[in-house]
mmCIF file of C-alpha atoms in Angstrom:
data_model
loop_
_atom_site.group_PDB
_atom_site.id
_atom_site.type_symbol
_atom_site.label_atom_id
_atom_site.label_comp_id
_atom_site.label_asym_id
_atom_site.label_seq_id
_atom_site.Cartn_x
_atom_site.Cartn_y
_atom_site.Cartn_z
ATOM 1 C CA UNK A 1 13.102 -16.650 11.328
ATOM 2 C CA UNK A 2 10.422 -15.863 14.550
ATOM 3 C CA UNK A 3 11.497 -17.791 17.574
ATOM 4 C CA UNK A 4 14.073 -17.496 19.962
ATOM 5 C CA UNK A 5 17.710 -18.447 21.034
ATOM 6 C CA UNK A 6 17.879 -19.678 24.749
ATOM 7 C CA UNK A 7 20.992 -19.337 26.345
ATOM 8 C CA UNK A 8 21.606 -18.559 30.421
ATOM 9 C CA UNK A 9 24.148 -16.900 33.323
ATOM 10 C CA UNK A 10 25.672 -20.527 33.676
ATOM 11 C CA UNK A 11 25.351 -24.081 32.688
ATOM 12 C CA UNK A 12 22.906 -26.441 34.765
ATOM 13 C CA UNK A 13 20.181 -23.505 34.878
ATOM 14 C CA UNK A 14 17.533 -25.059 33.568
ATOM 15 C CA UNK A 15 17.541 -23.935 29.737
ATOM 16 C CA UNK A 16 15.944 -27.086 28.237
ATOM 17 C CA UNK A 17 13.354 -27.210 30.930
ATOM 18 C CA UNK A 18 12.325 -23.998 30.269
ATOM 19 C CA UNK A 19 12.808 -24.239 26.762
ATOM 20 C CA UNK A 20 10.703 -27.656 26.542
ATOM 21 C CA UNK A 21 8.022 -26.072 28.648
ATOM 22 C CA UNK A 22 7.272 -23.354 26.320
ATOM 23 C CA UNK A 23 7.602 -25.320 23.047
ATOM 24 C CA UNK A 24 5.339 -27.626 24.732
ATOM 25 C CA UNK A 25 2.865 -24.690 25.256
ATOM 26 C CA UNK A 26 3.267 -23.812 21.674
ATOM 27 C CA UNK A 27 2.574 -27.027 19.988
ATOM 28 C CA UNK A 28 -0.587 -27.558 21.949
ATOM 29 C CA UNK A 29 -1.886 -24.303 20.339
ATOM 30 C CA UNK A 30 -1.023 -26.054 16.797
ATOM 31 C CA UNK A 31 2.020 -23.944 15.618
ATOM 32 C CA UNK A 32 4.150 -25.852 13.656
ATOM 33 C CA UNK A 33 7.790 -25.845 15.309
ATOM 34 C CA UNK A 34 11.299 -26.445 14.841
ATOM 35 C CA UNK A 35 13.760 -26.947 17.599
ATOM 36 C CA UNK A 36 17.791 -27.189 17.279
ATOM 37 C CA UNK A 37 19.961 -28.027 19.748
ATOM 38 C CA UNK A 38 23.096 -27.951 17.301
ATOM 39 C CA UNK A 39 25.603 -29.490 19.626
ATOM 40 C CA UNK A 40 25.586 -31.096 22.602
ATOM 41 C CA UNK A 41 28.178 -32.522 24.965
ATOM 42 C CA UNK A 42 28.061 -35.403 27.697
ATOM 43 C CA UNK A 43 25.922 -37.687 25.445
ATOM 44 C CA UNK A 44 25.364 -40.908 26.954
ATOM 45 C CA UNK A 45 26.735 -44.170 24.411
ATOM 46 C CA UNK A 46 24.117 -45.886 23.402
ATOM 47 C CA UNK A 47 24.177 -48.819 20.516
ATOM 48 C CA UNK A 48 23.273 -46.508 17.697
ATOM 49 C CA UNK A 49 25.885 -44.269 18.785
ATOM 50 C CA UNK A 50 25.717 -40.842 21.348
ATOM 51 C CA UNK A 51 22.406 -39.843 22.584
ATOM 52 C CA UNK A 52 21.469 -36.450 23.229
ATOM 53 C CA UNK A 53 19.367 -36.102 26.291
ATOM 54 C CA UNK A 54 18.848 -32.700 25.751
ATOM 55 C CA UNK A 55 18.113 -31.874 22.372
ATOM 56 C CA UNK A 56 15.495 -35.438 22.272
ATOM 57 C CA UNK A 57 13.688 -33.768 25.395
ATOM 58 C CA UNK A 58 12.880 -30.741 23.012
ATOM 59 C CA UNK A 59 12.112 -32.255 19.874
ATOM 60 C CA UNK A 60 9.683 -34.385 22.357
ATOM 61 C CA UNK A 61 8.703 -31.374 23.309
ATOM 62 C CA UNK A 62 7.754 -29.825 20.254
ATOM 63 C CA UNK A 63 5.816 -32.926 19.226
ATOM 64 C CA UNK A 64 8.578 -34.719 17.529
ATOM 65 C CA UNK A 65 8.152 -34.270 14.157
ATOM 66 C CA UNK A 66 11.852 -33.583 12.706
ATOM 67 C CA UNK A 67 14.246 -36.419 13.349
ATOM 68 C CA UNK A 68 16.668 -36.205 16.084
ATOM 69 C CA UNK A 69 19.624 -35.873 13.781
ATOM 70 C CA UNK A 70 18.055 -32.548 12.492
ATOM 71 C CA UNK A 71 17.732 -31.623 16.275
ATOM 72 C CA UNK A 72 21.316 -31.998 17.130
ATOM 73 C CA UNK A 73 23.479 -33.329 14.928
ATOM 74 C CA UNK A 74 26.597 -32.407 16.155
ATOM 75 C CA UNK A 75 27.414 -35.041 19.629
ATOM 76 C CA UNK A 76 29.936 -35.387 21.931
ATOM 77 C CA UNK A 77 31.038 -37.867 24.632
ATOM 78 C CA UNK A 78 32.757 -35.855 27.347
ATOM 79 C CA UNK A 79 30.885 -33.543 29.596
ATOM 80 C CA UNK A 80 32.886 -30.116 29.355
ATOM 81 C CA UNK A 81 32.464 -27.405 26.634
ATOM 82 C CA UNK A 82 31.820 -28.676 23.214
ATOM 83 C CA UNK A 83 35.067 -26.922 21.864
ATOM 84 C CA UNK A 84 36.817 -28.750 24.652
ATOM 85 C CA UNK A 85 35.275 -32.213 24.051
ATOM 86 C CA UNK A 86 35.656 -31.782 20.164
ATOM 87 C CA UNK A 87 39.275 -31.092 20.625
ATOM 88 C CA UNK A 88 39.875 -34.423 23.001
ATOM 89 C CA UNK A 89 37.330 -36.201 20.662
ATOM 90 C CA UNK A 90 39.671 -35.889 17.517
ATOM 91 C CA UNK A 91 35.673 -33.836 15.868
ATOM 92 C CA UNK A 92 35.913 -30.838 13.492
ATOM 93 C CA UNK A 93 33.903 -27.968 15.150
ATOM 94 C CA UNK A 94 33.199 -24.818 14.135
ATOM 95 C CA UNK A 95 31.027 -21.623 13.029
ATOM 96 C CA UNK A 96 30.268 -23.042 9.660
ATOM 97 C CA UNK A 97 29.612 -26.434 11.095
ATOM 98 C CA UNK A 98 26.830 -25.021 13.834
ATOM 99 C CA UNK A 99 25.486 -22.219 11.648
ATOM 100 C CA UNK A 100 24.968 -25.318 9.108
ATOM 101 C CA UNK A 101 23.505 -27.637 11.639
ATOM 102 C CA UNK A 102 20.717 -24.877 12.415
ATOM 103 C CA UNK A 103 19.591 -24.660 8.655
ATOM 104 C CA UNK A 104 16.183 -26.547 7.099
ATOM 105 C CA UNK A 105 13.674 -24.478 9.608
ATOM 106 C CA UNK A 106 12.388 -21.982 6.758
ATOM 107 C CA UNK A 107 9.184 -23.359 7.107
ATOM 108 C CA UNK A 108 8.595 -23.464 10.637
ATOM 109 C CA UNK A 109 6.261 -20.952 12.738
ATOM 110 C CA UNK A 110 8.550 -20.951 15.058
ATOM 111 C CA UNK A 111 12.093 -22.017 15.931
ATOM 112 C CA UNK A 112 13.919 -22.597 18.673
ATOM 113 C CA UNK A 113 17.657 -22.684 19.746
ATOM 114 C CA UNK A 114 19.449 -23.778 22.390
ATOM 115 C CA UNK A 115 22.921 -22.925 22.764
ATOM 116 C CA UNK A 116 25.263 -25.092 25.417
ATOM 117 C CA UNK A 117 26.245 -23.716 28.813
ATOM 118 C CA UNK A 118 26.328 -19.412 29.054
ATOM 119 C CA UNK A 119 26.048 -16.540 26.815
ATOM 120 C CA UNK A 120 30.032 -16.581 26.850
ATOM 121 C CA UNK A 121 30.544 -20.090 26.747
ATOM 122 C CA UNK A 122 32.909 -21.493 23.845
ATOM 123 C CA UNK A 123 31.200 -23.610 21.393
ATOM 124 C CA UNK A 124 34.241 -24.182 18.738
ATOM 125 C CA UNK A 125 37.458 -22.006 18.680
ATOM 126 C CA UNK A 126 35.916 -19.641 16.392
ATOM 127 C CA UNK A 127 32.396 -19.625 17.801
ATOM 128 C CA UNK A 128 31.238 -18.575 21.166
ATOM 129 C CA UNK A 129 27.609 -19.137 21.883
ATOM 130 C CA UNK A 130 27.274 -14.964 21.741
ATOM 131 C CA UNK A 131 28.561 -15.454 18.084
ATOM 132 C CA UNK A 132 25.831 -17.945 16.764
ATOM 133 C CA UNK A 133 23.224 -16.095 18.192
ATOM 134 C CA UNK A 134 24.453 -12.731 16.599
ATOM 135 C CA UNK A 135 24.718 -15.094 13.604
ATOM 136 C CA UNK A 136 21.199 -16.235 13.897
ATOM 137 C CA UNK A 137 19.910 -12.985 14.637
ATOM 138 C CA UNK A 138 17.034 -14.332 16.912
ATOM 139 C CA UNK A 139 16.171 -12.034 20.274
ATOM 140 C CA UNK A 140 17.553 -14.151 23.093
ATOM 141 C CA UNK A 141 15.422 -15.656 25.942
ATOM 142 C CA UNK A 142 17.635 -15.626 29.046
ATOM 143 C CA UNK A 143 17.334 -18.367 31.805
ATOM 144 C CA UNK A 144 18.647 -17.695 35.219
ATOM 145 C CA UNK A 145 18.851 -20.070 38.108
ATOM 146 C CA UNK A 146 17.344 -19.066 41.015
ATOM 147 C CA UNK A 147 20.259 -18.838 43.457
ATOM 148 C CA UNK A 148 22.402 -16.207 45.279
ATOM 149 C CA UNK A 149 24.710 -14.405 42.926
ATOM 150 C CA UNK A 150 22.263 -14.651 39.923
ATOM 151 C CA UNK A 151 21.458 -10.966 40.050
ATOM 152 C CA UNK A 152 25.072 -10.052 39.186
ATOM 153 C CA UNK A 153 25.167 -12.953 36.585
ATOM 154 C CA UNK A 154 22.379 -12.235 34.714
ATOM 155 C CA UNK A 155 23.141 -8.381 34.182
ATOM 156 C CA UNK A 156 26.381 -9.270 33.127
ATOM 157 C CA UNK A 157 24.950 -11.537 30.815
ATOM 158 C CA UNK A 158 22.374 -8.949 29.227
ATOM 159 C CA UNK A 159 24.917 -6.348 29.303
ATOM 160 C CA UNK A 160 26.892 -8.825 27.039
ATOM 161 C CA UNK A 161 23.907 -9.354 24.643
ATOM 162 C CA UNK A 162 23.334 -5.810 24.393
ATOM 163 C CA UNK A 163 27.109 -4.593 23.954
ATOM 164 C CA UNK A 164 26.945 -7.147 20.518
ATOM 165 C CA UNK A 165 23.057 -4.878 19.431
ATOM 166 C CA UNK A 166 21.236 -8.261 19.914
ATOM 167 C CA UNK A 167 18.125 -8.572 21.854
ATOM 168 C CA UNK A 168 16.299 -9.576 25.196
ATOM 169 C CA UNK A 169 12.891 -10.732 24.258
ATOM 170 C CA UNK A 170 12.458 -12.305 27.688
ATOM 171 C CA UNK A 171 14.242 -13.544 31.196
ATOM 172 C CA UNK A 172 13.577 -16.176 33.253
ATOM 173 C CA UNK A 173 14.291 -16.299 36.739
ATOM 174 C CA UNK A 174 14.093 -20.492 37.123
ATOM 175 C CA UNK A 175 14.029 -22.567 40.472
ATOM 176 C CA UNK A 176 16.862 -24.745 39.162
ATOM 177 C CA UNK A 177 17.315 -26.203 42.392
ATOM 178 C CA UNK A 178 14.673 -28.090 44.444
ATOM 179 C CA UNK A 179 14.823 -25.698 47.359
ATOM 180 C CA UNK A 180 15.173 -21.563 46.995
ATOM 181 C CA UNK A 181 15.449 -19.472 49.909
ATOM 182 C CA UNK A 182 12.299 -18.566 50.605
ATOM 183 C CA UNK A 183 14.339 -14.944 51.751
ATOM 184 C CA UNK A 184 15.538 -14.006 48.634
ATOM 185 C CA UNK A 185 13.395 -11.859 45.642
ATOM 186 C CA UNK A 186 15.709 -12.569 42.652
ATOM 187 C CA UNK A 187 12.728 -12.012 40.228
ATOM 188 C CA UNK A 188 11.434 -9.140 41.443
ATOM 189 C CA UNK A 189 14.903 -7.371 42.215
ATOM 190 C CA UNK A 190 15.870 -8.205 38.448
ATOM 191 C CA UNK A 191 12.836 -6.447 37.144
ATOM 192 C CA UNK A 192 13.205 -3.284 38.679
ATOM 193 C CA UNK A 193 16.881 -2.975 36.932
ATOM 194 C CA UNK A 194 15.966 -4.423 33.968
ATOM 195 C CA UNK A 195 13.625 -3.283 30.852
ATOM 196 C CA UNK A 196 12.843 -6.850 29.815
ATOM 197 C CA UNK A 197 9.413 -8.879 30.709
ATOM 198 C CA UNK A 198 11.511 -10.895 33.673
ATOM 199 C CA UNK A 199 9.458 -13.936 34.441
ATOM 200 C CA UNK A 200 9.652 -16.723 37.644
ATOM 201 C CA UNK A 201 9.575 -20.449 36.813
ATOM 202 C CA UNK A 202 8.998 -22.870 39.725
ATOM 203 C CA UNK A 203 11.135 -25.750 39.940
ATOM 204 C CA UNK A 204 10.176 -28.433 37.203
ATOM 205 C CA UNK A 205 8.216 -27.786 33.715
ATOM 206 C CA UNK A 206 6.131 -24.849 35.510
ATOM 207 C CA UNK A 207 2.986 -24.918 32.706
ATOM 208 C CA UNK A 208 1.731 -21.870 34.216
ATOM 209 C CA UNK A 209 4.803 -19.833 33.715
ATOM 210 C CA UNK A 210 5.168 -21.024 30.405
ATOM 211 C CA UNK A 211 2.121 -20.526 29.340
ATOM 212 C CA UNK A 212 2.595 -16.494 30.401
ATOM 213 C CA UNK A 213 5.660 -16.663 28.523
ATOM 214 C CA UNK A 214 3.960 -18.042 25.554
ATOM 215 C CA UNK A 215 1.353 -15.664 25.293
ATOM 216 C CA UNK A 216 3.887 -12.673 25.602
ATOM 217 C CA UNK A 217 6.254 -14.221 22.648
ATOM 218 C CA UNK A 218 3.266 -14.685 20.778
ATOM 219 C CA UNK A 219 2.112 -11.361 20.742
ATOM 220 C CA UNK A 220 5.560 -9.393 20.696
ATOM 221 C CA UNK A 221 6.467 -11.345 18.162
ATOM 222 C CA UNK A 222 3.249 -11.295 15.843
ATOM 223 C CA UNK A 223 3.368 -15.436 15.577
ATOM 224 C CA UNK A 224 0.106 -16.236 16.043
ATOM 225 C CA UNK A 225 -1.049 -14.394 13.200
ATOM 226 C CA UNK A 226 2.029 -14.641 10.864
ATOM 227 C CA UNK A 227 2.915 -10.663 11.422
ATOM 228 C CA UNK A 228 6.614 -10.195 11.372
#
């Protein structure tokens, strides 16, 4: 598969915004995508059952063209970690469930993951998100928030991805929050101690940034031409 599994430092950094930013960067140059969310926790009841905000924002984004069950079929009411919902929500979750719920994207240009919360963060008792990406073997785009402490969370988190020989295609340094102290140079401090392209997103679907991620993905990763 080309494309990319996003996962972040922390949960609440701003992976789907980033993520629907670039896929919506993608589809206007007419690549035909494929976006899984596989699970997703604190969906909202609605009549036809649990809605995931999340994973509907990126199939939106990606011009909504596989059916939201595709997208992420695996939902969950309660709003902690989907191994801890599944186990108060009497639901069967794990590996072979979420490596299954990513399948039927062979034909895609270009797929997109998004895991749930951190790199660490437990998706089933046998499955962290670390272990579906290793499973998936896509090179990781890693979203940071924008806040003090992120430089020690993000290298732990890429020190993580490499320790398990997977790899950093991109990070992204993202104004989660509304306000950033104008005092502090996350993105720049980042790149001088990492070897990764380390991007900044402003707060909100930044098109600009996205579009400079787009354009490096697309010619890393030989997509626009169909180049491995």
């Amino acid at each position: 598969m080309r494309g990319l599994f996003v996962t972040g430092t922390d949960t609440g950094v701003g992976k789907t915004v980033v993520g629907c930013a670039l896929l919506g960067v993608l589809a206007e140059r007419g690549l035909h995508l494929a976006v899984r969310k596989p699970v997703e926790s604190g969906c909202e009841a609605r009549g036809d059952g649990l809605h995931p905000a999340d994973g509907d924002a990126l199939r939106q984004a990606a011009g909504a063209r596989e059916p939201l069950d595709a997208v992420t079929p695996l939902r969950l009411r309660h709003a902690l970690s989907p191994e801890r919902a599944a186990a108060l929500e009497g639901v069967t979750l794990d590996r072979a469930r979420l490596l299954a719920a990513c399948e039927g994207v062979d034909t895609a240009d270009f797929v997109l993951v998004e895991g749930a919360g951190g790199f660490l963060s437990p998706l089933a008792a046998d499955a962290l998100n670390a272990d579906l990406a290793a499973a998936l073997g896509l090179p990781l785009l890693v979203v940071v928030a924008d806040r003090l402490g992120c430089i020690n969370h993000a290298l732990l988190t890429i020190e993580a991805i490499e320790r398990r020989g997977l790899t950093v295609a991109a990070v992204v340094v993202n104004a989660a929050d509304a306000e950033v102290d104008a005092d502090m140079t996350n993105r720049d401090d980042l790149a001088r101690r990492l070897p990764h392209p380390v991007l900044a997103f402003g707060h909100g679907e930044d098109d600009a940034a996205a579009a400079r991620l787009a354009e490096f993905l697309l010619e890393e990763r030989g997509t626009a031409n169909g180049r491995e």
